[in-house]
JSON list of C-alpha atoms in Angstrom, two decimals:
[
{"chain": "A", "resi": 490, "resn": "MET", "atom": "CA", "xyz": [-14.72, -18.28, 39.95]},
{"chain": "A", "resi": 491, "resn": "PRO", "atom": "CA", "xyz": [-18.10, -19.62, 40.37]},
{"chain": "A", "resi": 492, "resn": "ALA", "atom": "CA", "xyz": [-17.97, -21.22, 36.92]},
{"chain": "A", "resi": 493, "resn": "LEU", "atom": "CA", "xyz": [-14.82, -23.06, 37.71]},
{"chain": "A", "resi": 494, "resn": "LEU", "atom": "CA", "xyz": [-16.11, -24.17, 41.15]},
{"chain": "A", "resi": 495, "resn": "ARG", "atom": "CA", "xyz": [-19.25, -25.55, 39.42]},
{"chain": "A", "resi": 496, "resn": "TYR", "atom": "CA", "xyz": [-16.94, -27.27, 36.70]},
{"chain": "A", "resi": 497, "resn": "GLN", "atom": "CA", "xyz": [-14.78, -28.97, 39.42]},
{"chain": "A", "resi": 498, "resn": "THR", "atom": "CA", "xyz": [-17.87, -29.88, 41.35]},
{"chain": "A", "resi": 499, "resn": "ALA", "atom": "CA", "xyz": [-19.39, -31.46, 38.38]},
{"chain": "A", "resi": 500, "resn": "LEU", "atom": "CA", "xyz": [-16.15, -33.43, 37.63]},
{"chain": "A", "resi": 501, "resn": "LEU", "atom": "CA", "xyz": [-15.94, -34.66, 41.04]},
{"chain": "A", "resi": 502, "resn": "VAL", "atom": "CA", "xyz": [-19.58, -35.77, 41.27]},
{"chain": "A", "resi": 503, "resn": "ARG", "atom": "CA", "xyz": [-19.55, -37.53, 37.85]},
{"chain": "A", "resi": 504, "resn": "SER", "atom": "CA", "xyz": [-16.27, -39.32, 38.55]},
{"chain": "A", "resi": 505, "resn": "GLN", "atom": "CA", "xyz": [-17.64, -40.93, 41.53]},
{"chain": "A", "resi": 506, "resn": "ARG", "atom": "CA", "xyz": [-14.09, -41.07, 42.98]},
{"chain": "A", "resi": 507, "resn": "TRP", "atom": "CA", "xyz": [-15.70, -39.23, 46.09]},
{"chain": "A", "resi": 508, "resn": "LEU", "atom": "CA", "xyz": [-17.48, -42.39, 47.26]},
{"chain": "A", "resi": 509, "resn": "PRO", "atom": "CA", "xyz": [-14.71, -44.43, 48.91]},
{"chain": "A", "resi": 510, "resn": "PRO", "atom": "CA", "xyz": [-13.76, -41.60, 51.32]},
{"chain": "A", "resi": 511, "resn": "VAL", "atom": "CA", "xyz": [-17.44, -40.61, 52.14]},
{"chain": "A", "resi": 512, "resn": "ILE", "atom": "CA", "xyz": [-18.18, -44.42, 52.76]},
{"chain": "A", "resi": 513, "resn": "LEU", "atom": "CA", "xyz": [-15.15, -44.61, 54.89]},
{"chain": "A", "resi": 514, "resn": "TYR", "atom": "CA", "xyz": [-16.03, -41.69, 56.89]},
{"chain": "A", "resi": 515, "resn": "ALA", "atom": "CA", "xyz": [-19.65, -43.14, 57.35]},
{"chain": "A", "resi": 516, "resn": "VAL", "atom": "CA", "xyz": [-18.09, -46.53, 58.61]},
{"chain": "A", "resi": 517, "resn": "PHE", "atom": "CA", "xyz": [-15.96, -44.58, 61.14]},
{"chain": "A", "resi": 518, "resn": "LEU", "atom": "CA", "xyz": [-18.90, -42.76, 62.50]},
{"chain": "A", "resi": 519, "resn": "GLY", "atom": "CA", "xyz": [-20.87, -45.91, 62.40]},
{"chain": "A", "resi": 520, "resn": "ILE", "atom": "CA", "xyz": [-18.41, -47.74, 64.62]},
{"chain": "A", "resi": 521, "resn": "GLY", "atom": "CA", "xyz": [-17.01, -44.80, 66.77]},
{"chain": "A", "resi": 522, "resn": "VAL", "atom": "CA", "xyz": [-20.14, -42.73, 67.66]},
{"chain": "A", "resi": 523, "resn": "GLN", "atom": "CA", "xyz": [-22.49, -44.69, 69.88]},
{"chain": "A", "resi": 524, "resn": "GLY", "atom": "CA", "xyz": [-25.38, -43.64, 72.17]},
{"chain": "A", "resi": 525, "resn": "GLY", "atom": "CA", "xyz": [-24.71, -43.24, 75.74]},
{"chain": "A", "resi": 526, "resn": "GLN", "atom": "CA", "xyz": [-20.93, -42.04, 75.45]},
{"chain": "A", "resi": 527, "resn": "PRO", "atom": "CA", "xyz": [-19.76, -38.66, 76.41]},
{"chain": "A", "resi": 528, "resn": "ILE", "atom": "CA", "xyz": [-20.24, -36.20, 73.34]},
{"chain": "A", "resi": 529, "resn": "LEU", "atom": "CA", "xyz": [-16.57, -34.79, 73.33]},
{"chain": "A", "resi": 530, "resn": "ASP", "atom": "CA", "xyz": [-15.28, -38.59, 72.81]},
{"chain": "A", "resi": 531, "resn": "SER", "atom": "CA", "xyz": [-17.68, -39.05, 69.87]},
{"chain": "A", "resi": 532, "resn": "LEU", "atom": "CA", "xyz": [-16.72, -35.51, 68.46]},
{"chain": "A", "resi": 533, "resn": "ALA", "atom": "CA", "xyz": [-13.03, -36.18, 68.82]},
{"chain": "A", "resi": 534, "resn": "TYR", "atom": "CA", "xyz": [-13.42, -39.65, 67.05]},
{"chain": "A", "resi": 535, "resn": "ALA", "atom": "CA", "xyz": [-15.37, -38.17, 64.22]},
{"chain": "A", "resi": 536, "resn": "ALA", "atom": "CA", "xyz": [-12.88, -35.18, 63.76]},
{"chain": "A", "resi": 537, "resn": "GLY", "atom": "CA", "xyz": [-9.78, -37.59, 63.94]},
{"chain": "A", "resi": 538, "resn": "ALA", "atom": "CA", "xyz": [-11.63, -39.64, 61.01]},
{"chain": "A", "resi": 539, "resn": "LEU", "atom": "CA", "xyz": [-12.47, -36.40, 58.97]},
{"chain": "A", "resi": 540, "resn": "LEU", "atom": "CA", "xyz": [-8.71, -35.29, 58.49]},
{"chain": "A", "resi": 541, "resn": "PRO", "atom": "CA", "xyz": [-7.56, -38.36, 56.49]},
{"chain": "A", "resi": 542, "resn": "VAL", "atom": "CA", "xyz": [-10.92, -38.27, 54.40]},
{"chain": "A", "resi": 543, "resn": "ALA", "atom": "CA", "xyz": [-10.63, -34.65, 53.63]},
{"chain": "A", "resi": 544, "resn": "ALA", "atom": "CA", "xyz": [-7.07, -35.22, 52.55]},
{"chain": "A", "resi": 545, "resn": "TRP", "atom": "CA", "xyz": [-8.03, -38.08, 50.35]},
{"chain": "A", "resi": 546, "resn": "LEU", "atom": "CA", "xyz": [-10.87, -35.86, 48.91]},
{"chain": "A", "resi": 547, "resn": "VAL", "atom": "CA", "xyz": [-8.48, -33.00, 48.06]},
{"chain": "A", "resi": 548, "resn": "ARG", "atom": "CA", "xyz": [-6.29, -35.46, 46.44]},
{"chain": "A", "resi": 549, "resn": "VAL", "atom": "CA", "xyz": [-8.96, -36.96, 44.31]},
{"chain": "A", "resi": 550, "resn": "CYS", "atom": "CA", "xyz": [-10.19, -33.42, 43.42]},
{"chain": "A", "resi": 551, "resn": "VAL", "atom": "CA", "xyz": [-6.70, -32.12, 42.41]},
{"chain": "A", "resi": 552, "resn": "SER", "atom": "CA", "xyz": [-5.90, -35.09, 40.36]},
{"chain": "A", "resi": 553, "resn": "ASN", "atom": "CA", "xyz": [-9.23, -35.57, 38.81]},
{"chain": "A", "resi": 554, "resn": "GLU", "atom": "CA", "xyz": [-9.00, -33.33, 35.78]},
{"chain": "A", "resi": 555, "resn": "PRO", "atom": "CA", "xyz": [-7.35, -34.68, 32.63]},
{"chain": "A", "resi": 556, "resn": "PRO", "atom": "CA", "xyz": [-4.11, -32.68, 31.80]},
{"chain": "A", "resi": 557, "resn": "ALA", "atom": "CA", "xyz": [-5.46, -31.31, 28.48]},
{"chain": "A", "resi": 558, "resn": "ALA", "atom": "CA", "xyz": [-8.44, -29.96, 30.27]},
{"chain": "A", "resi": 559, "resn": "ARG", "atom": "CA", "xyz": [-6.39, -28.68, 33.14]},
{"chain": "A", "resi": 560, "resn": "SER", "atom": "CA", "xyz": [-4.33, -26.71, 30.74]},
{"chain": "A", "resi": 561, "resn": "CYS", "atom": "CA", "xyz": [-7.42, -25.21, 29.05]},
{"chain": "A", "resi": 562, "resn": "SER", "atom": "CA", "xyz": [-8.88, -24.11, 32.40]},
{"chain": "A", "resi": 563, "resn": "ALA", "atom": "CA", "xyz": [-5.58, -22.78, 33.54]},
{"chain": "A", "resi": 564, "resn": "ALA", "atom": "CA", "xyz": [-5.24, -20.81, 30.17]},
{"chain": "A", "resi": 565, "resn": "ALA", "atom": "CA", "xyz": [-8.81, -19.36, 30.51]},
{"chain": "A", "resi": 566, "resn": "ALA", "atom": "CA", "xyz": [-8.63, -18.37, 34.22]},
{"chain": "A", "resi": 567, "resn": "GLY", "atom": "CA", "xyz": [-5.09, -18.64, 35.31]},
{"chain": "A", "resi": 568, "resn": "PRO", "atom": "CA", "xyz": [-3.28, -21.54, 37.02]},
{"chain": "A", "resi": 569, "resn": "GLY", "atom": "CA", "xyz": [-3.80, -20.28, 40.52]},
{"chain": "A", "resi": 570, "resn": "ARG", "atom": "CA", "xyz": [-7.46, -19.79, 40.13]},
{"chain": "A", "resi": 571, "resn": "ALA", "atom": "CA", "xyz": [-8.08, -23.33, 38.45]},
{"chain": "A", "resi": 572, "resn": "HIS", "atom": "CA", "xyz": [-5.97, -24.87, 41.31]},
{"chain": "A", "resi": 573, "resn": "LEU", "atom": "CA", "xyz": [-8.04, -22.95, 44.04]},
{"chain": "A", "resi": 574, "resn": "ALA", "atom": "CA", "xyz": [-11.22, -24.07, 42.49]},
{"chain": "A", "resi": 575, "resn": "SER", "atom": "CA", "xyz": [-10.38, -27.73, 42.70]},
{"chain": "A", "resi": 576, "resn": "LEU", "atom": "CA", "xyz": [-9.34, -27.27, 46.22]},
{"chain": "A", "resi": 577, "resn": "LEU", "atom": "CA", "xyz": [-12.54, -25.74, 47.17]},
{"chain": "A", "resi": 578, "resn": "ALA", "atom": "CA", "xyz": [-14.67, -28.26, 45.37]},
{"chain": "A", "resi": 579, "resn": "ALA", "atom": "CA", "xyz": [-13.04, -30.85, 47.55]},
{"chain": "A", "resi": 580, "resn": "LEU", "atom": "CA", "xyz": [-13.80, -29.07, 50.76]},
{"chain": "A", "resi": 581, "resn": "LEU", "atom": "CA", "xyz": [-17.37, -28.33, 50.03]}
]
C-alpha cells in the first residue's frame, strides 16, 4: 500500500493538476479570512471553501492515471487497493 500511495502522489505532483484547486483555496482564504473578525467566522468560511476544493482534488486524483496504467496497478495490487490509494493521495 505505501508503494501505491507514493505512486499516486508522484502522479498527482507531476501532473500539476492539483494547482488550480489549491490556488482557488488560497484565494478563498485571502478574501474571506481577515484580521479583526471573529475566529469562528473565518474558520467557517475556510471550511466551506475546503469542501469543494477537496472534492475537486479527489476527482483529479481518481481520473489522473491513464487507463493502461490503472489496469496494471489494479492487476498488481487489486482494484480496491489501487482506488483507495488514489483517494488517499488526494486527501493528503
